[in-house]
Coordinates of C-alpha atoms in Angstrom, one line a residue:
X174 CA 28.0 -22.6 -13.2
X175 CA 25.0 -24.9 -13.6
X176 CA 21.4 -24.3 -12.6
X177 CA 21.7 -26.9 -9.9
X178 CA 24.7 -25.1 -8.3
X179 CA 22.8 -21.9 -8.3
X180 CA 19.9 -23.6 -6.7
X181 CA 22.1 -25.1 -4.0
X182 CA 23.6 -21.6 -3.3
X183 CA 20.1 -20.2 -3.1
X184 CA 19.0 -23.0 -0.7
X185 CA 22.0 -22.4 1.5
X186 CA 21.4 -18.6 1.6
X187 CA 17.7 -19.1 2.4
X188 CA 18.6 -21.5 5.3
X189 CA 21.2 -19.1 6.7
X190 CA 18.8 -16.1 6.5
X191 CA 16.0 -18.2 8.0
X192 CA 18.3 -19.3 10.9
X193 CA 19.4 -15.8 11.6
X194 CA 15.9 -14.4 11.7
X195 CA 14.6 -17.3 13.8
X196 CA 17.5 -16.8 16.2
X197 CA 16.7 -13.1 16.5
X198 CA 13.1 -13.9 17.2
X199 CA 14.0 -16.4 19.9
X200 CA 16.4 -14.0 21.6
X201 CA 13.9 -11.2 21.4
X202 CA 11.2 -13.4 22.9
X203 CA 13.5 -14.3 25.8
X204 CA 15.2 -11.0 26.5
X205 CA 12.5 -8.4 25.9
X206 CA 10.5 -7.5 29.0
X207 CA 6.8 -7.1 28.9
X208 CA 4.1 -8.5 26.7
X209 CA 4.0 -5.7 24.1
X210 CA 7.7 -5.7 23.2
X211 CA 7.7 -9.4 23.1
X212 CA 5.0 -9.4 20.4
X213 CA 7.3 -7.9 17.8
X214 CA 10.0 -10.6 17.9
X215 CA 8.0 -13.7 17.0
X216 CA 5.6 -11.9 14.7
X217 CA 8.2 -10.0 12.6
X218 CA 11.5 -11.9 12.7
X219 CA 10.0 -15.3 13.3
X220 CA 7.7 -15.0 10.4
X221 CA 10.5 -13.9 8.1
X222 CA 12.7 -16.8 9.4
X223 CA 10.0 -19.4 8.7
X224 CA 9.3 -17.8 5.4
X225 CA 13.0 -18.2 4.4
X226 CA 13.0 -21.9 5.5
X227 CA 9.9 -22.5 3.4
X228 CA 11.5 -20.8 0.4
X229 CA 14.6 -23.1 0.8
X230 CA 12.2 -26.1 0.9
X231 CA 10.4 -24.8 -2.2
X232 CA 13.6 -24.3 -4.2
X233 CA 14.8 -27.7 -3.2
X234 CA 11.6 -29.4 -4.2
X235 CA 11.7 -27.7 -7.6
X236 CA 15.4 -28.5 -8.2
X237 CA 15.5 -32.2 -7.2
X238 CA 11.9 -33.3 -7.5
X239 CA 8.8 -32.4 -9.5
X240 CA 8.1 -29.4 -7.3
X241 CA 5.5 -28.5 -4.8
X242 CA 3.4 -25.4 -4.0
X243 CA 2.4 -26.5 -0.5
X244 CA 5.1 -24.2 0.9
X245 CA 3.6 -21.3 -0.9
X246 CA 0.2 -22.0 0.7
X247 CA 1.9 -22.3 4.1
X248 CA 3.7 -19.0 3.6
X249 CA 0.5 -17.2 2.6
X250 CA -1.3 -18.6 5.6
X251 CA 1.5 -17.6 7.9
X252 CA 1.9 -14.1 6.5
X253 CA -1.8 -13.5 6.9
X254 CA -2.4 -15.0 10.3
X255 CA 0.7 -13.7 12.2
X256 CA -0.1 -10.0 12.0
X257 CA -3.8 -10.7 12.9
X258 CA -2.8 -12.7 15.9
X259 CA -0.3 -10.0 17.0
X260 CA -3.1 -7.4 16.7
X261 CA -5.5 -9.4 18.9
X262 CA -2.8 -10.0 21.5
X263 CA -2.0 -6.3 21.6
X264 CA -5.6 -5.4 22.0
X265 CA -6.0 -7.9 24.9
X266 CA -2.9 -6.3 26.6
X267 CA -4.3 -2.8 26.1
X268 CA -7.8 -3.7 27.4
X269 CA -6.3 -5.5 30.4
X270 CA -4.1 -2.4 31.0
X271 CA -1.0 -4.6 31.2
X272 CA 0.9 -1.9 29.3
X273 CA 1.0 1.8 28.7
X274 CA -2.1 2.9 26.9
X275 CA -1.7 4.8 23.7
X276 CA -2.2 8.6 23.9
X277 CA -5.7 10.0 23.4
X278 CA -6.2 11.4 19.9
X279 CA -6.6 15.2 19.7
X280 CA -10.1 16.5 20.1
X281 CA -10.7 18.2 16.8
X282 CA -12.5 17.6 13.6
X283 CA -9.4 17.0 11.5
X284 CA -8.0 14.0 13.3
X285 CA -8.1 10.9 11.1
X286 CA -10.1 12.7 8.4
X287 CA -9.3 14.6 5.2
X288 CA -10.4 17.9 6.7
X289 CA -7.7 20.6 6.8
X290 CA -7.4 22.9 9.9
X291 CA -8.4 26.5 9.2
X292 CA -4.9 28.0 9.8
X293 CA -3.5 25.6 7.2
X294 CA -6.2 26.5 4.7
X295 CA -5.4 30.2 5.1
X296 CA -1.7 29.5 4.7
X297 CA -2.4 27.5 1.5
X298 CA -4.5 30.3 0.1
X299 CA -1.7 32.9 0.9
X300 CA 0.8 30.7 -0.9
X301 CA -1.5 30.2 -3.9
X302 CA -2.0 34.0 -4.1
X303 CA 1.7 34.6 -3.8
X304 CA 2.5 32.2 -6.7
X305 CA -0.2 33.7 -9.0

């Protein structure tokens, strides 16, 4: 098996994977109800599908021509901007109250910090004394 044959198989596999992910993204965009569930289909599956298409293009350019890194730049830009865009769209939906708002965080000093609740500290001390 030559290197060119391996490249053709890799290109075909990348195209099939890209087509499947893009199809899933399109179906998810059409079938999911509400703005928040629809965010996941194009930002996750669509990004992976386009990334697979770009990978196939990159393999093809390195196999049959002198090669190009433009696809790598496009992939990097896409993988950086898609999650940021989805985050902004989610924030807009939350602020407009178009969806269920996330639950309120608990009202204590240990939420989102490195502090440990007192009962857990006592339990850790009891376990440490039991092991000693």
